[in-house]
Backbone as a ProteinNet text record, in pm:
[ID]
protein_1_A
[PRIMARY]
XXXXXXXXXXXXXXXXXXXXXXXXXXXXXXXXXXXXXXXXXXXXXXXXXXXXXXXXXXXXXXXXXXXXXXXXXXXXXXXXXXXXXXXXXXXXXXXXXXXXXXXXXXXXXXXXXXXXXXXXXXXXXXXXXXXXXXXXXXXXXXXXXXXXXXXXXXXXXXXXXXXXXXXXXXXXXXXXXXXXXXXXXXXXXXXX
[TERTIARY]
2882.9	3023.1	3094.9	3027.5	3090	3127.1	3041.9	3070.2	3192.6	3210.2	3328	3455.7	3452.6	3568.4	3597.2	3493	3509.9	3574.5	3527.7	3585.9	3732.9	3768.3	3909	3993.9	3946.6	4022	4028.4	3923.8	3927.3	4029.2	4039.1	4139.1	4279.6	4301	4431.1	4463.4	4364.9	4385.1	4421.8	4354	4384.4	4528	4569.3	4707.2	4807.7	4781.9	4874	4876.4	4766.4	4765.5	4854.7	4847.5	4931.8	5079	5108.4	5246	5291.7	5202.3	5235.6	5269.6	5195.9	5226.4	5364.3	5402.1	5531.3	5647.8	5624.2	5728.8	5746.8	5673.3	5680.3	5817.6	5878.1	6006	6126.5	6107.3	6220.1	6261.2	6192	6225.2	6191	6085	6044.1	6041.1	6116.1	6136.3	6018.8	5977.6	5889.6	5975.5	6096.9	6198.1	6330.5	6421.9	6551	6661.5	6770.7	6888.8	7006.5	7066.7	7182.6	7284.6	7410	7513.9	7648.9	7735.8	7876.1	7955.8	8047	8128.1	8261.9	8357.4	8489.4	8549.7	8646.5	8722	8860.1	8953.7	9090.1	9117.2	9203.3	9234.3	9385.2	9442.1	9584.6	9605.8	9691.5	9720.4	9869.5	9901.5	10043	10096.5	10222.7	10279.5	10292.1	10296.6	10329.3	10227.9	10123.2	10028.2	9895.9	9850.9	9720.8	9634.9	9514.4	9419.8	9300.3	9249.9	9130.4	9019.7	8906.2	8788.6	8686.9	8636.9	8533.1	8412.7	8296.9	8174.3	8073.1	7998.7	7886.1	7769.9	7673.8	7562.1	7435	7358.6	7231.5	7133	7036.9	6943.7	6800.7	6716.6	6572.7	6506.5	6424.3	6351.7	6209	6176.9	6043.4	5956.2	5836.8	5743	5783	5847.4	5883.9	6033.4	6112.6	6256.5	6330.7	6459.9	6547.4	6634.4	6661.9	6733	6820.6	6944.6	7032.8	7175.2	7269.6	7411.1	7493.9	7597.7	7699	7832.7	7903.4	8034.6	8135.7	8251.2	8355.4	8488.7	8575.2	8709.3	8806.9	8911.4	9016.6	9143	9199	9321.6	9425.3	9544.8	9654.4	9721.9	9719.8	9776.2	9924.8	9963.9	10104.5	10141	10268.7	10315.2	10367.3	10400.9	10461.3	10369.8	10238.4	10144.4	10086.9	10152.8	10102.1	10068.1	9952.1	9906.6	9823	9822	9742.1	9595.2	9509.8	9365.6	9293.8	9193.9	9105.2	8962	8870.7	8730.7	8643.1	8522.6	8428.6	8287.3	8196.7	8054	7979.8	7876.7	7789.2	7646	7559.5	7418.2	7349	7255.2	7169.5	7035.3	6990.6	6862.7	6812.3	6759.7	6729.6	6582.7	6516.7	6380	6384.3	6288.3	6285.2	6265.2	6199.1	6170.8	6277.7	6387.7	6492.7	6596.1	6675.7	6782.3	6894.1	6902	7004.9	6979.6	6857.5	6823.2	6843.2	6952.8	6988.5	6975.1	6934.2	6922.1	6804.8	6807.5	6703.5	6564.8	6558.1	6429.8	6361.6	6426.8	6373.8	6235.7	6219.5	6089.4	5981.1	6015.2	5917	5876.3	5972.5	5941.5	5863	5889.5	5811.6	5665.2	5639.1	5500.2	5435	5508.8	5453.3	5424.9	5514.9	5494.7	5373.5	5356.1	5237.6	5109.4	5111.3	4993.5	4964.5	5069.1	5051.2	4993.5	5044.8	4993	4845.3	4808.6	4667.4	4580.2	4622.7	4540.2	4535.5	4642.5	4634.8	4534.5	4532.3	4434.5	4292.6	4268.6	4136.1	4100.7	4199.4	4175.2	4138.7	4206	4174	4031.5	3992.7	3854.9	3755.8	3784.8	3695.9	3690.1	3803.2	3806.4	3724.9	3735	3657.1	3507.5	3467.8	3326.4	3280.1	3361.3	3325.3	3312.7	3402.5	3396.2	3270.6	3236.1	3114.9	2991.5	2980.2	2861.8	2862.9	2978.9	2985.7	2938.8	2981.3	2937.8	2787.3	2735.5	2590.9	2515.3	2566.7	2500.1	2506.6	2618.8	2632.5	2524.5	2503.3	2401.8	2261	2236.3	2102.8	2070.2	2170	2145	2091	2143.9	2097.9	1956.5	1914.1	1780.1	1678.8	1724.9	1632.8	1620.9	1672.4	1668.7	1797.4	1788.9	1909.4	1877.4	1930.1	1900.4	1990.9	1933.7	2010.5	2103.4	2062.9	2146.5	2275.9	2266.9	2385.8	2479.4	2421.4	2503.9	2579.3	2509.3	2569.6	2681.7	2658.7	2761.4	2881.7	2857.1	2965.7	3047.6	2979.4	3048.4	3125	3059.5	3123	3246.3	3237.9	3353.9	3467.3	3435.5	3540.2	3611.4	3533.6	3592.6	3673.9	3620.1	3692.2	3825.2	3823.7	3947.9	4051.1	4006.8	4098.4	4155.2	4069.4	4114.8	4212.5	4183.5	4274.8	4413.3	4417.1	4546	4617.9	4544.2	4605	4663.3	4590.5	4640.8	4765.4	4765.2	4882.3	5004.3	4989	5101.1	5150.8	5059.4	5102.4	5161.6	5115.7	5175.1	5319.2	5345.5	5483.4	5571.5	5522.6	5603.3	5633.1	5531.5	5551.1	5610	5581.2	5622.6	5756.9	5800.7	5926.4	6020.1	5969.8	6054.2	6134.2	6068.1	6138.1	6244.1	6217	6313.6	6436.7	6415	6527.6	6614.6	6551.9	6626.6	6704.1	6640.4	6709.5	6828.1	6809.9	6918	7035.1	7005.7	7112.3	7185.5	7111.7	7175.5	7254.8	7217.3	7285.6	7393.9	7399.4	7503.8	7635.8	7736.3	7862.4	7926.8	7929.5	7998	7922.2	7790.6	7711.7	7688	7719.7	7683.1	7731.1	7854.6	7909.8	7849.5	7795.1	7741	7611.5	7540.6	7412.4	7431
147.2	118.7	59	-30.4	-92.8	10.5	112.3	215.6	297.4	321.6	396.1	317.8	187.8	102.5	104.5	97.6	103.7	234.3	345.2	475.4	484.1	427.6	427.5	350	232.8	154.2	223.7	296.3	371.4	484.7	551.6	656.3	595.7	481.4	414.4	374.2	323.9	287.7	410.2	520.7	645.7	689.6	679.4	716.4	628.3	497.1	407.1	435.5	478.8	518.2	639.9	735.9	854.7	815.7	724.9	675.7	608.9	534.3	473.5	577.2	687.4	797.4	857.2	863.6	925.8	845.5	722.5	641.5	666.8	760.9	784.9	835.1	924.2	984.3	915.4	801.3	727	768.6	869.3	909.1	797.2	728.7	612	495.8	393.3	287.2	191.2	161.2	47.4	-78.2	-60.8	-166.9	-102.2	-183.5	-129.4	-226	-169.4	-249.8	-193.9	-276.6	-233.5	-346.8	-311.2	-413.4	-350.1	-427.6	-392.4	-506.7	-470.9	-573.9	-516	-603.4	-559.1	-664.5	-620	-712.7	-653.5	-740.8	-697.7	-713.3	-624.2	-623.3	-609.9	-695.5	-690.9	-600	-500	-407.1	-416.4	-446	-463.9	-586.3	-588.4	-705.5	-691.9	-568.1	-554	-474.9	-426.7	-341.4	-415.1	-416.8	-475	-365.3	-351	-251.2	-323.4	-265.3	-320	-214.9	-255.4	-169	-214.3	-120.6	-150.1	-61.6	-123.1	-51.5	-63.5	44	46.4	110.6	27.7	71	67.8	176.8	184	264.2	195.4	259.9	228.1	332.6	316.9	323.3	226.9	223.1	269	389.9	444.9	410.6	464.8	434.6	502.3	618.1	694.4	708.6	688.4	708.7	628	614	551.8	660.1	643.4	746.2	679.4	723.8	665.1	713.9	639.1	674.9	552.7	578.1	477.3	533.5	457.4	499.1	393.5	439.1	342.4	393.4	298.3	328.7	245	308.7	242.4	246	129.5	119	42.7	97	26.9	-61.9	-191	-286.3	-308.6	-316.4	-336.9	-244.5	-235.9	-154.1	-20.3	67.3	196.1	285.6	269.6	353.8	281.3	177.3	95.3	182.8	156.7	228.9	352	397	514.3	474.8	563.1	537.1	659.3	634	741.4	689.5	780.4	738.9	847.2	808.2	902.6	856.1	950.8	923.6	985.2	918.3	984.4	944.4	1043.7	1023.6	965.3	876.9	822.6	893.4	957	1027	1025.9	912.1	889.8	855.5	931.6	897	775.3	686.1	566	599.2	709.5	742.9	833.3	859.3	945.3	861.6	930.2	863.6	815.3	871.3	830.6	692.1	647.5	515.2	412.6	338.5	243.8	98.3	74.6	-62.6	-133.2	-265.5	-347	-321.9	-282.4	-268.8	-133.8	-37.4	100.1	108.3	49.4	56.4	-15.9	-132.7	-208.9	-135.4	-74	-1.4	126	189	307.2	270.3	162.6	118.6	74.3	-3.6	-50.8	66.5	163.6	280.2	361.5	382.7	455.8	382.4	251.2	170.4	175.8	164.8	167.6	301.3	411.3	543.5	553.9	503	505.6	426.6	306.7	223.8	275.5	340.8	403.3	518.8	591.8	700.2	644.8	536.3	472.5	425.9	371.1	323.3	438.7	551.4	667.6	715.3	719	758.2	660.4	530.4	429.8	443.1	471.6	487.5	610	718.6	839.1	810.3	743.9	707.5	617.6	519.6	428.2	504	598.1	675	760.5	823.7	906.8	821.7	707.8	624.6	556.2	525	469.3	573.5	697.6	805	827.5	822.8	837.8	723.8	602.3	488.3	499.6	548.9	566.2	662.2	771.3	868.3	812.3	730.3	673.1	565.7	492.4	391.3	458.7	575.1	648.5	700.5	725.9	779.9	668.5	545.4	433.9	394.8	471.2	437	363.8	279.9	218.1	164.9	227	192.5	80.8	-17	-127.9	-82.8	20.8	73.3	131.8	199.7	256.3	146.5	37.9	-75.6	-133.2	-147	-203.2	-112.5	17.2	110.6	109.4	105.4	99.2	-26.6	-139.1	-266.9	-267.6	-223.6	-224.7	-136.7	-17.8	71.9	20.5	-44.3	-102.9	-216.9	-303.1	-413.9	-359.5	-259.1	-200.9	-140.4	-68	-10.5	-116.7	-225.8	-335.8	-400.1	-419.5	-479.4	-385.6	-255.6	-160	-163.3	-168.9	-173.4	-305.7	-414.4	-544	-545	-488.8	-479.9	-391.5	-280.1	-191.3	-265	-333.5	-405.1	-517	-597.4	-709.6	-661.3	-546.8	-489.8	-450.9	-391.1	-353.1	-476.1	-573.7	-693.7	-765.8	-786.5	-860.3	-777.3	-647.4	-564.4	-498	-478.1	-405	-475.6	-515.4	-576.1	-694.1	-783.5	-900.6	-860.2	-757.3	-710.5	-649.6	-576	-517.8	-628.3	-727	-837.7	-913.4	-940.8	-1009.9	-928.1	-798.5	-712	-714.6	-700.6	-697.6	-831.7	-940.5	-1072	-1104.8	-1047.3	-1076.5	-975.5	-863.5	-763.2	-819.1	-828.1	-892.8	-834.3	-702	-640.5	-660.3	-682.8	-701.2	-847.8	-935.4	-1076.3	-1139.9	-1113.1	-1174.8	-1118.7	-997.5	-934.3	-998.5	-1061.3	-1120.4	-1266
4714.9	4744.9	4624	4549.9	4433.7	4328.9	4314.5	4215.3	4254.1	4382.3	4428.6	4401.2	4424.3	4395.1	4245.1	4165.1	4019.4	3977.2	4035.9	4002.1	4041.1	4155.2	4197.3	4096.9	4054	3956.4	3820.3	3784.2	3658.9	3664.8	3778.7	3794.6	3785.9	3849	3840.4	3696.5	3624.5	3483.8	3402.6	3427.7	3358.3	3386.9	3512	3549	3475.7	3469.1	3398.4	3248.7	3192.5	3050.4	3028.5	3117.8	3106.8	3122.1	3212.2	3227.3	3097.8	3033.5	2904.9	2799.9	2798.4	2706.9	2734.2	2860.9	2893.9	2838.2	2797.5	2736.3	2588.7	2532.9	2389.2	2346.2	2421.5	2382.1	2443.7	2506.9	2560.9	2700.5	2758.9	2895.8	2993.5	2965.6	3042.4	2943.4	2971.8	2872.8	2865.6	2743.3	2721.2	2710.7	2664.3	2662.3	2699.6	2749.8	2792.1	2755.3	2708	2678.4	2756	2838.2	2916.2	2915.5	2889.2	2885.2	2913.9	2974.5	2991.1	2930.2	2842	2779.8	2738.2	2712.6	2669.3	2577.2	2499.6	2416.7	2391.4	2358.5	2330.2	2182.2	2132.2	1989.7	1973.8	1890.6	1860.4	1739.3	1754.3	1645.4	1615.7	1492.2	1458.9	1531.7	1559.3	1625.1	1774.7	1825.2	1966.8	2048.5	1988.4	2060.9	2081.1	2205.3	2239.5	2300.7	2246.2	2297.2	2359.7	2466.3	2531.7	2523.8	2467.7	2458	2562.4	2642.9	2740.8	2710.9	2703.8	2668.8	2781.8	2801.6	2895.5	2820.2	2782.1	2698.5	2782.3	2779.1	2852.4	2767.1	2708.1	2616.3	2657.3	2664.7	2683.9	2547.1	2518.5	2392.2	2417.7	2370.4	2386.5	2267.8	2266.1	2158.2	2027.1	2034.6	1914.1	1893.1	1998.4	1986.3	2090.6	2068.9	2167.6	2229.7	2358.5	2431.9	2536.5	2546.9	2647	2631.7	2688.5	2680.9	2645.4	2570.5	2540.3	2586.2	2666.6	2715.4	2672.4	2630.5	2601.3	2652.6	2685.9	2733.1	2652	2605.1	2529.3	2613.4	2640.5	2719.1	2637.3	2628.5	2561.2	2665.4	2641.9	2737.5	2712.6	2586.7	2552	2437.2	2410.3	2299.1	2346.4	2252.2	2288.9	2371.2	2361.4	2436.7	2559	2604.2	2715.2	2835.8	2892.8	3010.9	2980.3	2855.8	2820.3	2805.9	2853.6	2851.6	2796.4	2716	2670.9	2677.6	2700.4	2708.8	2648.2	2615	2556	2587	2597.2	2616.5	2499.5	2455.3	2359.9	2389.5	2374.8	2403.2	2281.8	2310.5	2206.9	2220.8	2113.6	2114	1969.9	1927.5	1787	1767.1	1681	1641.1	1549.9	1565.8	1481.8	1334.7	1304.3	1164.7	1102.8	1172.8	1118.4	1041.7	961.4	886.8	978.8	1100.6	1195.4	1254.3	1249.8	1304.1	1193.6	1202.5	1096.3	1139.9	1262.9	1313	1245.9	1251.8	1188.8	1247.3	1371.7	1440.5	1419.8	1359.7	1352.8	1288.9	1170.8	1102.8	1181.5	1234.9	1312.3	1439.3	1507.8	1631	1602.6	1488.2	1451.9	1432.5	1357.6	1335.7	1466.3	1545.5	1672.9	1766.2	1773	1859	1818.8	1688.1	1640.7	1678	1663.5	1697.2	1846.8	1927.8	2073.5	2118	2064.8	2101	2064.1	1946.7	1905.5	2001.6	2036.7	2123.9	2266.9	2313.2	2445.8	2442.3	2331.6	2316.2	2319.8	2247.2	2249.1	2390.4	2461.8	2597.9	2690.5	2676.1	2760.6	2733.9	2607.9	2574.5	2637.9	2627.5	2686.8	2838.4	2901.7	3047.6	3088.8	3013.7	3046	3032.7	2925.1	2906.5	3020.7	3055	3164.2	3296.4	3322.5	3447.1	3452.5	3340.3	3336.3	3365.6	3299.9	3320.5	3456.8	3510.3	3645.8	3746.7	3728.2	3817.3	3806.2	3683.1	3664.2	3732.7	3719.5	3783.2	3934.9	3987.5	4132.1	4184	4111.8	4153.3	4137.5	4036.8	4016.1	4119	4166.5	4268.9	4394.2	4427.3	4544.7	4526.9	4401.3	4377.8	4349.2	4335.3	4311.9	4166	4072.2	3930.2	3893.7	3792.8	3739.4	3601	3500.5	3362.1	3314.2	3245.7	3189.4	3079.3	3005.5	2897.3	2954	3065.5	3127.7	3178.5	3228.7	3271.4	3152.3	3039.7	2919.7	2866.6	2863.8	2816.3	2911.2	3041.3	3138.9	3119.8	3109.5	3090.3	2958.1	2851.8	2719.3	2711.8	2771.2	2766.4	2855	2965.9	3050.2	2977.5	2913.1	2836.8	2719.7	2649.3	2535.4	2580.9	2692.8	2744.6	2776.5	2838.4	2868.3	2742.8	2644	2517.9	2446.7	2446.2	2382.3	2448	2580.5	2649.3	2624.9	2617.9	2587	2446.4	2351.3	2213.4	2208.6	2281.5	2283.8	2336.6	2447.9	2508.6	2418.3	2365	2280.8	2148.4	2098.4	1976.9	2002.1	2116.9	2148.8	2164.7	2237.5	2261.9	2130.6	2048.7	1923.8	1811.7	1811	1699.3	1716.3	1841	1861.2	1959.2	2073.7	2177	2122.9	2051.2	1997.5	1895.6	1816.8	1716.7	1784.3	1893.3	1967.4	2025.9	2087.8	2147.7	2040.3	1927	1817.1	1767.4	1752.5	1705.2	1802.6	1931.4	2031.1	2036.2	2027.5	2033.9	1907.8	1795	1669.7	1634.7	1705.4	1682	1733.3	1648.1	1683.1	1806.6	1817.4	1931.1	2061.3	2055.2	2177	2209.7	2118.8	2131	2261	2300.1	2421.7	2549.4	2542.6	2662.9	2708.3	2616.8	2651.4	2675.9
[MASK]
++++++++++++++++++++++++++++++++++++++++++++++++++++++++++++++++++++++++++++++++++++++++++++++++++++++++++++++++++++++++++++++++++++++++++++++++++++++++++++++++++++++++++++++++++++++++++++++++

């Protein structure tokens, strides 16, 4: 029975590793930035414009993806009451020239590292599942090798350590840089 429970948890771990991979292109966020903010600007002596922004960006392991919407409304002046708006998609690889934010290089390195460690974790989970299944079959036959127990234990611990390193690399290598950038960006500063 213990081996069956172990196999179920290994399958769940494998599924979560695959979910982690799906965050590579920003479709599923490892980090997310969302804000709504506005400010008014005086132009000339009699015209006041109001800018409203709605920013929603998913930060994946290799790229950022999301939408930025803004609305410009003239509050006073000759164009008072006129409104225009625009949407633009964010779909930028961290290693491209289009990514000019402070966090791009750090997130590129962190993303590459995370993908590597998730790969190592998947290999460890597969090894652990194979040896757990072998041990399950040997328990029924009366044999149980100590070497197989050691390999099962070692690969389970290695998989856990690989996933912990992947997560902490993202948090320390990219997440903090994104938060610092957003908090220090003048136009976003008031939104946070």
